[in-house]
C-alpha cells in the first residue's frame, strides 16, 4: 500500500521538476526613478554582489533594501548634476577588492547566474563610486568631531565592545584617531541620509510592488 | 531483520529506504529548479520570443523592439537590457518577462501600454466651477499620459483649489474608466466640497501705525463673510502694499491662526503684522517717483549696494527723458523708527542727442558700427538717440570689437553741445586684433576634414574670439549627429602661434555610425500608418541622421492632426538603434461662430452711424479633421449678411493625388452677393494646389469652374452680352507669393509680394475668354519702436471679354479710402453706377504710432491713398489718379487690427471736405 502511494506521488514530484516548463516571472520593472527603470535583475545583482557603499561582508541585504539603496543612488546622481568621471583603473581596482571577498569559484558562479561577464558589473560599480564621491564631497569633509564625543564613544561603545570580545581595551590615546574616523563616518552617514531623503522627495519615484511580490 | 514485541508487524526496511530515497532524489532538485530566483543551469538557449500587450498577443510587430532573438543564449542580464530598451520607447508603463522551459527557453514579454487621459469630468457638489477645478489641475491633463501617481497628485491639487475657495474638508473620489480596445482612460472626480465657514472675527495684531478701521477698509474679507483663502491672500497683499506706501516696505503681514468651530460653522482669523524698520525715501531735484527705487529696499540688502542701485535707476530714468548730464548723490540717515534714504538730483539741462560720431575706428566704418548697434537713421529722423542707451553703447561697441578679435578695445564717449542739441563722440582704442593663423582638424576620418572646415564659422586669417570656439564645437557635434555618428567627442585646443595669432586645433574622437534596426509607429488610433510613414525621412536599415529625424518630427507636426509627436531613439548596441515614432491624435471637431453688425448704407458721419439701419451678420463654421485617417479635413463654412450669403464646402489634404507632395484644397460653393451695380448668384468648384518653392516663396495653382447669374442690374443691358444668362467660366490661375513679413496679421517689418494670373478659357462649353493679372507689393518698416510705416502698390491688367463681375473694382476700406466700396473707377454714363474696368492702379502709404503708453495695442494712423480703375488698359494714365488722405485709430488684435478711419477725397470736387467713415477688421493691405 505504501509503495502504491509512493508510486502515485512520484509523478507529481516529476511534474514539479519538469514543468518549468512551469512559467515563472524572471524579470520585471522593479522601480522607475526620474524616467529610468531599475529592473529586478539589477536589484538581484546588487544583492548578490553586495554592491553597497559600506563593504560589510556579514551584511545580508533583503531585496527591498537593495532596491531602496539603488533608488537612493539613482536619485543622488540624477539630481546632483555633477560630471564625475570614473576611470577604468578605479573601477577595476574596486572590482578586484569585491572579488577577493568570495572564495574561488563562487565569484564565477555568481556571474554565471546572471549571464554576466566581469565587465558587465562596471555600470553598477561606476554608479556606486559616483554616489560615494558625491556623498563624500558633501558630508565627510565638513564634519567636526569634538574631544568629548570621542571620549564618550570610548567609554560607552569601544571599551564595552572590546571587553565583550574578551579583549583588553587599548588606551584612548592609541585609538583616538580610529574612533574619530568612526564617529565622523557615522555623523556624515546620518547627515547624508537626511539629505538623500530630501532629494527623494523631489524625485519622481514609482516602486512596482507587484514585481517585488513576484520575486518573493 | 529486527524483532519487535508480541503482535507487531515486521516492515522490510530496505524497500522503504529506497522508495524514500527516490522521492527525495526527485523532489529536492525540483524545488531548486522551480524556485523563482536565479538559477544555475547549463547553457539554455532562447527558442521562442512572444510579445503580449495589455493581455493580448501583439499585433504591431513589437518584437522588433526586443534585442533577444531565437537562438540567442539565454541570460538574465540580456533580459534586463531588453526590458530597458522597451521602456525607452516611452510607450509602456509596465514590462515583465515570463520564462518557460529550461534548456529551450520560451520568453513571453508582457507589456502594459501607457494609457492616455481622454476626458476628465467633475461631478457631485463641486462648490466651485468646473473651469476653476480644471485650471487647478497640472499633474493630470486630457491627452496626457495617465499614471496612479499623477492621479494622487491631481487629487491633492483639487484639494488645494477647494481649500483656497474656503472648502476645507472636501471629499474627493477619483474613478478611472478604461476604454476597451484602446489605451485611453476617462477620469471622473466625484467631489463633495463640504461646508464653508463664516468668519466670526478678524484680529489684527502687531500694528501700531495704521488705524484698524483703515486696514479693514482695504481688506475685501470682512467679518461675516464666507472664508475664502485666495481672497484673504489678496487682502494680505493689499495690506503689505498699504504698509509699503506708509514707509514700511519690509512689513510682513501673515495669517498666523485660523481657529475653526465646526459646531457653529465659523472661523476666527488672526493676522500678525511685523512692521520692521520704517524706510523713508526722499528724492529731490527732479520729478522721479519713489516707486522707482522703493522695490530695492523691500528686501534686506547691503545699504551701499541699495544706494548705488537706486542711483543707477534714477540716472537711467533721467537720461531717457533727455537729462543726459544729470548727477545723483545719495546717503542714508538713521531715524528713530528706521532709516531715511535720500537721493539728491541735479538734472542739468535737457538735451536731444542728434548725432553719434566715432573716432579711432580704423578697422570698421562708422556705418558698420551704427548698423551693428541698430542706431542707423534713428537719430536724425526720429527725435534723437535715447540718452539711457547712449551710456550703454560703449559696452555694446566693446562687445562688437571683442567678437571681431579685439580683446583689448576700450571705448569712451563725450558730449559736444551744439545749441539745444548734443552730439556724442565715441572714442575707440581698438588695440591689436587677434587672428587665427591655422585651424587643424585632428582625428576626423568618417567625415572629410574639408567638409568639417566648411561648416566652421571661423577661418584662417579671420578674427579670433575665444568664446566662439565652443560654439564651433557645438556646430561640429551637430554635424556628426547629422551624419548618424554617435558618441563623438570634440576637444578644442588653442595655442599661441605668434604675435596676436593663434592656432586652433579640434581634436576629434569619432564615434560610430548608428543605423536604424527597426522603425515603430505607435499611438495612431485613427491615422493610417501610411500617412505617418509618408512624412518620415528615415527608414529601417538607414543611418540615423539627426537632421532627418528632426525633419520627420516637423513634417508630422505640420500635418496639424497630432497634439504631440515624439521620436525616441533607443540604442541597442554601438551601431544599431530602434526608433519609435509616438503620436497623440488631437481633437477632430471644430466649431466656430461669429456674429457682427453691418449697415445697409455707407456711413458718412458718427451721427449717421447712430441712426443707421444695423443688421446682423453671421458666420458659422464646422471642421472635421483627419478624415478617414488620411490627415485630410472637411469644412463647412457659411456666411450670412445683408449683402452676401455664402456656403462653402472645403476638402483639404496634405498631398495631391498619387502621393504628390502638394497640399491641395477642393472647394465647392454657392454664393449670392449684392454689389453696387449688380447682384450675382454663383456656384463653383475649384481645386487649388500649393507648393513651397524655396523659403518664403510659395506657388499656388487653381483650376476653377463657375457659373454666374447676374440679377438686379443697375446698368443698361447693352453693357454685357446677355442679361440673366448664366455666365460660365473655366479658369486656370497660377500665382506666386513671397512673404517675408514678421507677422501675417500684424506686420511691422518685412515685405509681401504676390503675382497672380487668371486665364479664363472657353472650355467645357463656357463663355469665358479673358486674361487677368494682378501684382501686389507691400513693405513694412519700424524705424523706432512702435512706429510702423507701411506702403503697398497694386496693379491689375486684363484683356479679352471680361464680364462685369470679373472686372477690377476699387474703393472702400481695403483699397481706396477716398471713395465708398466699388465707387472708384469707370461708371455707367447714364446711371452713374460703377461698372469696373480692365485696369487698376493703387498706391497706399500709411504710418501708425502709439497714443497711450498704457494701451500699447491702440495706435493712431495717418494715410495717403492714390489710385484709380480704368475701363481699358490703354486708358491707364497716372494723371488721372485720385488722391485721398485720412486718419483713424486702430486696436491690434491677434487676427489683425480693428480700424476706425476717416478718409477725405482730395480729387473729386463734390467729395472734398466730406469724410467717409470706415470700420473694418484687418489691414488694408
PDB file of N, CA and C in Angstrom, chain A residues 2-3 6 10 13-14 16-29 32 35-37 39 41-42 44-45 85 109 112-116 124 204-206 208 210 214-216, chain B residues 11 15-16 19-20 22-23 26-27 29-31 33-40 74-80 83-84 87 93-102 107 149 153 491:
ATOM      1  N   UNK A   2       1.843   1.181   0.859  1.00  0.00           N
ATOM      2  CA  UNK A   2       2.722   2.339   0.958  1.00  0.00           C
ATOM      3  C   UNK A   2       3.468   2.545  -0.360  1.00  0.00           C
ATOM      4  N   UNK A   3       3.915   1.484  -0.915  1.00  0.00           N
ATOM      5  CA  UNK A   3       4.628   1.594  -2.195  1.00  0.00           C
ATOM      6  C   UNK A   3       3.708   2.152  -3.279  1.00  0.00           C
ATOM      7  N   UNK A   6       3.626   5.835  -2.819  1.00  0.00           N
ATOM      8  CA  UNK A   6       4.849   6.462  -3.313  1.00  0.00           C
ATOM      9  C   UNK A   6       4.832   6.482  -4.840  1.00  0.00           C
ATOM     10  N   UNK A  10       5.122  10.017  -6.923  1.00  0.00           N
ATOM     11  CA  UNK A  10       6.337  10.308  -7.688  1.00  0.00           C
ATOM     12  C   UNK A  10       6.065  11.092  -8.979  1.00  0.00           C
ATOM     13  N   UNK A  13       5.864  14.648  -8.193  1.00  0.00           N
ATOM     14  CA  UNK A  13       7.167  15.278  -7.999  1.00  0.00           C
ATOM     15  C   UNK A  13       7.898  15.456  -9.331  1.00  0.00           C
ATOM     16  N   UNK A  14       7.741  14.490 -10.197  1.00  0.00           N
ATOM     17  CA  UNK A  14       8.378  14.626 -11.514  1.00  0.00           C
ATOM     18  C   UNK A  14       7.793  15.831 -12.263  1.00  0.00           C
ATOM     19  N   UNK A  16       6.510  18.396 -10.963  1.00  0.00           N
ATOM     20  CA  UNK A  16       7.025  19.601 -10.303  1.00  0.00           C
ATOM     21  C   UNK A  16       8.428  19.903 -10.796  1.00  0.00           C
ATOM     22  N   UNK A  17       9.185  18.897 -11.043  1.00  0.00           N
ATOM     23  CA  UNK A  17      10.560  19.030 -11.507  1.00  0.00           C
ATOM     24  C   UNK A  17      10.590  19.471 -12.963  1.00  0.00           C
ATOM     25  N   UNK A  18       9.686  18.960 -13.767  1.00  0.00           N
ATOM     26  CA  UNK A  18       9.801  19.179 -15.203  1.00  0.00           C
ATOM     27  C   UNK A  18       9.029  20.415 -15.703  1.00  0.00           C
ATOM     28  N   UNK A  19       8.001  20.811 -15.005  1.00  0.00           N
ATOM     29  CA  UNK A  19       7.097  21.815 -15.580  1.00  0.00           C
ATOM     30  C   UNK A  19       7.736  23.161 -15.914  1.00  0.00           C
ATOM     31  N   UNK A  20       8.679  23.767 -15.179  1.00  0.00           N
ATOM     32  CA  UNK A  20       9.351  24.943 -15.745  1.00  0.00           C
ATOM     33  C   UNK A  20      10.273  24.522 -16.848  1.00  0.00           C
ATOM     34  N   UNK A  21       9.741  24.426 -17.827  1.00  0.00           N
ATOM     35  CA  UNK A  21       8.360  24.116 -18.006  1.00  0.00           C
ATOM     36  C   UNK A  21       7.351  25.019 -17.332  1.00  0.00           C
ATOM     37  N   UNK A  22       7.192  25.022 -16.145  1.00  0.00           N
ATOM     38  CA  UNK A  22       6.247  25.878 -15.437  1.00  0.00           C
ATOM     39  C   UNK A  22       6.762  27.297 -15.568  1.00  0.00           C
ATOM     40  N   UNK A  23       5.828  28.192 -16.010  1.00  0.00           N
ATOM     41  CA  UNK A  23       6.249  29.574 -16.295  1.00  0.00           C
ATOM     42  C   UNK A  23       6.562  30.305 -15.011  1.00  0.00           C
ATOM     43  N   UNK A  24       7.519  31.170 -15.101  1.00  0.00           N
ATOM     44  CA  UNK A  24       7.867  31.990 -13.946  1.00  0.00           C
ATOM     45  C   UNK A  24       8.315  33.354 -14.450  1.00  0.00           C
ATOM     46  N   UNK A  25       8.033  34.364 -13.660  1.00  0.00           N
ATOM     47  CA  UNK A  25       8.492  35.720 -13.991  1.00  0.00           C
ATOM     48  C   UNK A  25       9.968  35.786 -13.651  1.00  0.00           C
ATOM     49  N   UNK A  26      10.787  36.028 -14.636  1.00  0.00           N
ATOM     50  CA  UNK A  26      12.231  36.075 -14.394  1.00  0.00           C
ATOM     51  C   UNK A  26      12.742  37.503 -14.223  1.00  0.00           C
ATOM     52  N   UNK A  27      11.987  38.446 -14.762  1.00  0.00           N
ATOM     53  CA  UNK A  27      12.431  39.826 -14.617  1.00  0.00           C
ATOM     54  C   UNK A  27      11.245  40.743 -14.823  1.00  0.00           C
ATOM     55  N   UNK A  28      11.330  41.926 -14.252  1.00  0.00           N
ATOM     56  CA  UNK A  28      10.248  42.909 -14.391  1.00  0.00           C
ATOM     57  C   UNK A  28      10.793  44.266 -13.974  1.00  0.00           C
ATOM     58  N   UNK A  29       9.968  45.275 -14.118  1.00  0.00           N
ATOM     59  CA  UNK A  29      10.372  46.635 -13.734  1.00  0.00           C
ATOM     60  C   UNK A  29      10.167  46.770 -12.237  1.00  0.00           C
ATOM     61  N   UNK A  32      10.779  52.793 -11.070  1.00  0.00           N
ATOM     62  CA  UNK A  32      11.069  53.822 -12.084  1.00  0.00           C
ATOM     63  C   UNK A  32      11.509  55.066 -11.327  1.00  0.00           C
ATOM     64  N   UNK A  35      12.176  58.699 -14.656  1.00  0.00           N
ATOM     65  CA  UNK A  35      12.051  58.278 -16.047  1.00  0.00           C
ATOM     66  C   UNK A  35      12.963  57.132 -16.453  1.00  0.00           C
ATOM     67  N   UNK A  36      13.795  56.634 -15.554  1.00  0.00           N
ATOM     68  CA  UNK A  36      14.652  55.475 -15.901  1.00  0.00           C
ATOM     69  C   UNK A  36      14.282  54.323 -14.971  1.00  0.00           C
ATOM     70  N   UNK A  37      14.452  53.087 -15.472  1.00  0.00           N
ATOM     71  CA  UNK A  37      13.971  51.975 -14.661  1.00  0.00           C
ATOM     72  C   UNK A  37      15.119  51.201 -14.003  1.00  0.00           C
ATOM     73  N   UNK A  39      15.530  47.292 -12.974  1.00  0.00           N
ATOM     74  CA  UNK A  39      14.855  46.014 -13.145  1.00  0.00           C
ATOM     75  C   UNK A  39      15.116  45.126 -11.931  1.00  0.00           C
ATOM     76  N   UNK A  41      16.396  42.260 -12.076  1.00  0.00           N
ATOM     77  CA  UNK A  41      17.744  41.710 -12.246  1.00  0.00           C
ATOM     78  C   UNK A  41      18.795  42.676 -11.693  1.00  0.00           C
ATOM     79  N   UNK A  42      18.600  43.963 -11.936  1.00  0.00           N
ATOM     80  CA  UNK A  42      19.536  44.951 -11.371  1.00  0.00           C
ATOM     81  C   UNK A  42      19.602  44.784  -9.853  1.00  0.00           C
ATOM     82  N   UNK A  44      18.793  42.230  -8.018  1.00  0.00           N
ATOM     83  CA  UNK A  44      19.385  40.944  -7.608  1.00  0.00           C
ATOM     84  C   UNK A  44      20.902  40.966  -7.761  1.00  0.00           C
ATOM     85  N   UNK A  45      21.384  41.639  -8.791  1.00  0.00           N
ATOM     86  CA  UNK A  45      22.842  41.746  -8.970  1.00  0.00           C
ATOM     87  C   UNK A  45      23.437  42.511  -7.798  1.00  0.00           C
ATOM     88  N   UNK A  85      33.893  61.723 -13.478  1.00  0.00           N
ATOM     89  CA  UNK A  85      34.477  60.669 -14.332  1.00  0.00           C
ATOM     90  C   UNK A  85      35.062  59.568 -13.476  1.00  0.00           C
ATOM     91  N   UNK A 109      30.574  31.589 -10.334  1.00  0.00           N
ATOM     92  CA  UNK A 109      29.212  31.051 -10.263  1.00  0.00           C
ATOM     93  C   UNK A 109      28.182  32.169 -10.210  1.00  0.00           C
ATOM     94  N   UNK A 112      27.814  33.725 -13.513  1.00  0.00           N
ATOM     95  CA  UNK A 112      27.127  32.819 -14.455  1.00  0.00           C
ATOM     96  C   UNK A 112      25.619  32.825 -14.237  1.00  0.00           C
ATOM     97  N   UNK A 113      25.211  32.991 -12.991  1.00  0.00           N
ATOM     98  CA  UNK A 113      23.763  33.002 -12.713  1.00  0.00           C
ATOM     99  C   UNK A 113      23.067  34.080 -13.536  1.00  0.00           C
ATOM    100  N   UNK A 114      23.725  35.196 -13.692  1.00  0.00           N
ATOM    101  CA  UNK A 114      23.110  36.314 -14.414  1.00  0.00           C
ATOM    102  C   UNK A 114      23.543  36.375 -15.873  1.00  0.00           C
ATOM    103  N   UNK A 115      24.464  35.493 -16.251  1.00  0.00           N
ATOM    104  CA  UNK A 115      24.972  35.557 -17.622  1.00  0.00           C
ATOM    105  C   UNK A 115      25.891  36.739 -17.820  1.00  0.00           C
ATOM    106  N   UNK A 116      26.550  37.138 -16.734  1.00  0.00           N
ATOM    107  CA  UNK A 116      27.388  38.340 -16.779  1.00  0.00           C
ATOM    108  C   UNK A 116      28.836  38.002 -17.055  1.00  0.00           C
ATOM    109  N   UNK A 124      27.399  49.135 -12.608  1.00  0.00           N
ATOM    110  CA  UNK A 124      26.961  49.154 -11.212  1.00  0.00           C
ATOM    111  C   UNK A 124      28.056  49.718 -10.311  1.00  0.00           C
ATOM    112  N   UNK A 204      10.883  61.755  -8.944  1.00  0.00           N
ATOM    113  CA  UNK A 204       9.674  61.005  -9.327  1.00  0.00           C
ATOM    114  C   UNK A 204      10.015  59.535  -9.209  1.00  0.00           C
ATOM    115  N   UNK A 205       9.474  58.915  -8.199  1.00  0.00           N
ATOM    116  CA  UNK A 205       9.823  57.510  -7.924  1.00  0.00           C
ATOM    117  C   UNK A 205       8.547  56.687  -7.911  1.00  0.00           C
ATOM    118  N   UNK A 206       8.598  55.564  -8.614  1.00  0.00           N
ATOM    119  CA  UNK A 206       7.460  54.645  -8.574  1.00  0.00           C
ATOM    120  C   UNK A 206       8.023  53.253  -8.352  1.00  0.00           C
ATOM    121  N   UNK A 208       7.298  49.322  -8.158  1.00  0.00           N
ATOM    122  CA  UNK A 208       6.331  48.360  -8.671  1.00  0.00           C
ATOM    123  C   UNK A 208       6.220  47.211  -7.677  1.00  0.00           C
ATOM    124  N   UNK A 210       4.114  44.970  -7.383  1.00  0.00           N
ATOM    125  CA  UNK A 210       3.729  43.676  -7.985  1.00  0.00           C
ATOM    126  C   UNK A 210       4.966  42.900  -8.417  1.00  0.00           C
ATOM    127  N   UNK A 214       6.254  39.215  -7.094  1.00  0.00           N
ATOM    128  CA  UNK A 214       6.598  38.107  -7.989  1.00  0.00           C
ATOM    129  C   UNK A 214       7.940  37.507  -7.619  1.00  0.00           C
ATOM    130  N   UNK A 215       8.805  38.374  -7.103  1.00  0.00           N
ATOM    131  CA  UNK A 215      10.166  37.926  -6.815  1.00  0.00           C
ATOM    132  C   UNK A 215      10.246  37.098  -5.550  1.00  0.00           C
ATOM    133  N   UNK A 216       9.222  37.269  -4.689  1.00  0.00           N
ATOM    134  CA  UNK A 216       9.329  36.567  -3.383  1.00  0.00           C
ATOM    135  C   UNK A 216       8.999  35.088  -3.515  1.00  0.00           C
TER     136      UNK A 216
ATOM    137  N   UNK B  11       8.410  -4.678   9.194  1.00  0.00           N
ATOM    138  CA  UNK B  11       8.441  -3.949   7.895  1.00  0.00           C
ATOM    139  C   UNK B  11       9.797  -4.154   7.260  1.00  0.00           C
ATOM    140  N   UNK B  15      13.035  -1.686   1.350  1.00  0.00           N
ATOM    141  CA  UNK B  15      12.102  -1.122   0.347  1.00  0.00           C
ATOM    142  C   UNK B  15      11.674   0.300   0.705  1.00  0.00           C
ATOM    143  N   UNK B  16      11.420   0.539   1.981  1.00  0.00           N
ATOM    144  CA  UNK B  16      11.036   1.890   2.418  1.00  0.00           C
ATOM    145  C   UNK B  16      12.165   2.877   2.168  1.00  0.00           C
ATOM    146  N   UNK B  19      12.444   3.684  -1.525  1.00  0.00           N
ATOM    147  CA  UNK B  19      11.324   4.499  -2.003  1.00  0.00           C
ATOM    148  C   UNK B  19      11.455   5.940  -1.549  1.00  0.00           C
ATOM    149  N   UNK B  20      11.823   6.100  -0.256  1.00  0.00           N
ATOM    150  CA  UNK B  20      12.010   7.457   0.261  1.00  0.00           C
ATOM    151  C   UNK B  20      13.158   8.159  -0.461  1.00  0.00           C
ATOM    152  N   UNK B  22      14.147   7.635  -3.442  1.00  0.00           N
ATOM    153  CA  UNK B  22      13.716   8.019  -4.796  1.00  0.00           C
ATOM    154  C   UNK B  22      12.921   9.317  -4.756  1.00  0.00           C
ATOM    155  N   UNK B  23      12.007   9.428  -3.791  1.00  0.00           N
ATOM    156  CA  UNK B  23      11.217  10.679  -3.690  1.00  0.00           C
ATOM    157  C   UNK B  23      12.107  11.875  -3.441  1.00  0.00           C
ATOM    158  N   UNK B  26      13.922  12.872  -6.455  1.00  0.00           N
ATOM    159  CA  UNK B  26      13.101  13.565  -7.454  1.00  0.00           C
ATOM    160  C   UNK B  26      12.629  14.939  -6.963  1.00  0.00           C
ATOM    161  N   UNK B  27      12.339  15.032  -5.676  1.00  0.00           N
ATOM    162  CA  UNK B  27      11.675  16.228  -5.138  1.00  0.00           C
ATOM    163  C   UNK B  27      12.610  17.418  -5.005  1.00  0.00           C
ATOM    164  N   UNK B  29      15.627  18.420  -6.220  1.00  0.00           N
ATOM    165  CA  UNK B  29      16.066  19.192  -7.388  1.00  0.00           C
ATOM    166  C   UNK B  29      14.918  20.002  -8.013  1.00  0.00           C
ATOM    167  N   UNK B  30      13.712  19.405  -7.944  1.00  0.00           N
ATOM    168  CA  UNK B  30      12.550  20.125  -8.470  1.00  0.00           C
ATOM    169  C   UNK B  30      12.342  21.439  -7.767  1.00  0.00           C
ATOM    170  N   UNK B  31      12.490  21.440  -6.436  1.00  0.00           N
ATOM    171  CA  UNK B  31      12.363  22.694  -5.675  1.00  0.00           C
ATOM    172  C   UNK B  31      13.427  23.681  -6.126  1.00  0.00           C
ATOM    173  N   UNK B  33      15.092  23.869  -8.902  1.00  0.00           N
ATOM    174  CA  UNK B  33      14.911  24.381 -10.265  1.00  0.00           C
ATOM    175  C   UNK B  33      13.705  25.313 -10.342  1.00  0.00           C
ATOM    176  N   UNK B  34      12.652  24.992  -9.596  1.00  0.00           N
ATOM    177  CA  UNK B  34      11.402  25.765  -9.699  1.00  0.00           C
ATOM    178  C   UNK B  34      11.440  27.069  -8.931  1.00  0.00           C
ATOM    179  N   UNK B  35      12.428  27.255  -8.070  1.00  0.00           N
ATOM    180  CA  UNK B  35      12.477  28.496  -7.276  1.00  0.00           C
ATOM    181  C   UNK B  35      12.562  29.685  -8.204  1.00  0.00           C
ATOM    182  N   UNK B  36      11.906  30.759  -7.748  1.00  0.00           N
ATOM    183  CA  UNK B  36      11.791  31.914  -8.653  1.00  0.00           C
ATOM    184  C   UNK B  36      13.045  32.743  -8.728  1.00  0.00           C
ATOM    185  N   UNK B  37      14.094  32.353  -8.066  1.00  0.00           N
ATOM    186  CA  UNK B  37      15.309  33.159  -8.102  1.00  0.00           C
ATOM    187  C   UNK B  37      16.211  32.737  -9.246  1.00  0.00           C
ATOM    188  N   UNK B  38      17.343  33.351  -9.357  1.00  0.00           N
ATOM    189  CA  UNK B  38      18.291  32.999 -10.413  1.00  0.00           C
ATOM    190  C   UNK B  38      18.757  31.565 -10.256  1.00  0.00           C
ATOM    191  N   UNK B  39      18.998  30.981 -11.376  1.00  0.00           N
ATOM    192  CA  UNK B  39      19.282  29.550 -11.310  1.00  0.00           C
ATOM    193  C   UNK B  39      20.611  29.242 -11.972  1.00  0.00           C
ATOM    194  N   UNK B  40      21.247  28.291 -11.418  1.00  0.00           N
ATOM    195  CA  UNK B  40      22.482  27.810 -12.040  1.00  0.00           C
ATOM    196  C   UNK B  40      22.090  26.652 -12.941  1.00  0.00           C
ATOM    197  N   UNK B  74      20.472  32.303 -23.551  1.00  0.00           N
ATOM    198  CA  UNK B  74      19.601  32.938 -22.560  1.00  0.00           C
ATOM    199  C   UNK B  74      20.441  33.444 -21.394  1.00  0.00           C
ATOM    200  N   UNK B  75      20.203  34.686 -20.964  1.00  0.00           N
ATOM    201  CA  UNK B  75      20.831  35.180 -19.729  1.00  0.00           C
ATOM    202  C   UNK B  75      19.936  36.239 -19.132  1.00  0.00           C
ATOM    203  N   UNK B  76      19.971  36.342 -17.826  1.00  0.00           N
ATOM    204  CA  UNK B  76      19.141  37.327 -17.127  1.00  0.00           C
ATOM    205  C   UNK B  76      19.554  38.750 -17.496  1.00  0.00           C
ATOM    206  N   UNK B  77      20.844  38.962 -17.692  1.00  0.00           N
ATOM    207  CA  UNK B  77      21.287  40.326 -17.995  1.00  0.00           C
ATOM    208  C   UNK B  77      20.754  40.752 -19.361  1.00  0.00           C
ATOM    209  N   UNK B  78      20.667  39.812 -20.296  1.00  0.00           N
ATOM    210  CA  UNK B  78      20.118  40.148 -21.613  1.00  0.00           C
ATOM    211  C   UNK B  78      18.640  40.497 -21.490  1.00  0.00           C
ATOM    212  N   UNK B  79      17.930  39.783 -20.650  1.00  0.00           N
ATOM    213  CA  UNK B  79      16.507  40.073 -20.440  1.00  0.00           C
ATOM    214  C   UNK B  79      16.354  41.458 -19.817  1.00  0.00           C
ATOM    215  N   UNK B  80      17.211  41.750 -18.840  1.00  0.00           N
ATOM    216  CA  UNK B  80      17.159  43.055 -18.185  1.00  0.00           C
ATOM    217  C   UNK B  80      17.399  44.176 -19.194  1.00  0.00           C
ATOM    218  N   UNK B  83      14.373  44.713 -21.391  1.00  0.00           N
ATOM    219  CA  UNK B  83      13.314  45.465 -20.699  1.00  0.00           C
ATOM    220  C   UNK B  83      13.629  46.954 -20.749  1.00  0.00           C
ATOM    221  N   UNK B  84      14.887  47.297 -20.538  1.00  0.00           N
ATOM    222  CA  UNK B  84      15.251  48.729 -20.552  1.00  0.00           C
ATOM    223  C   UNK B  84      15.062  49.336 -21.936  1.00  0.00           C
ATOM    224  N   UNK B  87      11.382  49.933 -22.479  1.00  0.00           N
ATOM    225  CA  UNK B  87      10.894  51.057 -21.675  1.00  0.00           C
ATOM    226  C   UNK B  87      11.272  52.390 -22.304  1.00  0.00           C
ATOM    227  N   UNK B  93       4.020  51.316 -19.525  1.00  0.00           N
ATOM    228  CA  UNK B  93       4.173  51.663 -18.122  1.00  0.00           C
ATOM    229  C   UNK B  93       4.661  50.469 -17.297  1.00  0.00           C
ATOM    230  N   UNK B  94       4.508  49.262 -17.823  1.00  0.00           N
ATOM    231  CA  UNK B  94       4.976  48.096 -17.071  1.00  0.00           C
ATOM    232  C   UNK B  94       5.418  47.024 -18.060  1.00  0.00           C
ATOM    233  N   UNK B  95       6.479  46.334 -17.675  1.00  0.00           N
ATOM    234  CA  UNK B  95       7.014  45.269 -18.534  1.00  0.00           C
ATOM    235  C   UNK B  95       7.432  44.132 -17.619  1.00  0.00           C
ATOM    236  N   UNK B  96       6.976  42.932 -17.912  1.00  0.00           N
ATOM    237  CA  UNK B  96       7.516  41.778 -17.188  1.00  0.00           C
ATOM    238  C   UNK B  96       7.785  40.663 -18.192  1.00  0.00           C
ATOM    239  N   UNK B  97       8.717  39.818 -17.803  1.00  0.00           N
ATOM    240  CA  UNK B  97       9.142  38.748 -18.715  1.00  0.00           C
ATOM    241  C   UNK B  97       8.937  37.421 -18.016  1.00  0.00           C
ATOM    242  N   UNK B  98       8.245  36.545 -18.688  1.00  0.00           N
ATOM    243  CA  UNK B  98       7.957  35.216 -18.131  1.00  0.00           C
ATOM    244  C   UNK B  98       8.744  34.202 -18.941  1.00  0.00           C
ATOM    245  N   UNK B  99       9.365  33.313 -18.207  1.00  0.00           N
ATOM    246  CA  UNK B  99      10.169  32.272 -18.861  1.00  0.00           C
ATOM    247  C   UNK B  99       9.475  30.933 -18.750  1.00  0.00           C
ATOM    248  N   UNK B 100       9.544  30.170 -19.823  1.00  0.00           N
ATOM    249  CA  UNK B 100       9.096  28.768 -19.793  1.00  0.00           C
ATOM    250  C   UNK B 100      10.212  27.907 -20.365  1.00  0.00           C
ATOM    251  N   UNK B 101      10.372  26.714 -19.860  1.00  0.00           N
ATOM    252  CA  UNK B 101      11.407  25.810 -20.393  1.00  0.00           C
ATOM    253  C   UNK B 101      12.714  26.003 -19.663  1.00  0.00           C
ATOM    254  N   UNK B 102      13.567  24.960 -19.793  1.00  0.00           N
ATOM    255  CA  UNK B 102      14.845  25.018 -19.087  1.00  0.00           C
ATOM    256  C   UNK B 102      15.976  25.181 -20.086  1.00  0.00           C
ATOM    257  N   UNK B 107      10.385  32.855 -24.026  1.00  0.00           N
ATOM    258  CA  UNK B 107      10.231  34.101 -23.265  1.00  0.00           C
ATOM    259  C   UNK B 107       8.961  34.814 -23.713  1.00  0.00           C
ATOM    260  N   UNK B 149       0.285  57.757  -9.861  1.00  0.00           N
ATOM    261  CA  UNK B 149       0.939  58.842  -9.111  1.00  0.00           C
ATOM    262  C   UNK B 149       0.359  60.188  -9.524  1.00  0.00           C
ATOM    263  N   UNK B 153      -1.585  63.042  -7.238  1.00  0.00           N
ATOM    264  CA  UNK B 153      -1.206  64.458  -7.196  1.00  0.00           C
ATOM    265  C   UNK B 153      -2.376  65.322  -7.628  1.00  0.00           C
ATOM    266  N   UNK B 491      37.348  68.000 -28.664  1.00  0.00           N
ATOM    267  CA  UNK B 491      38.023  68.873 -27.691  1.00  0.00           C
ATOM    268  C   UNK B 491      38.846  69.909 -28.438  1.00  0.00           C
TER     269      UNK B 491
END
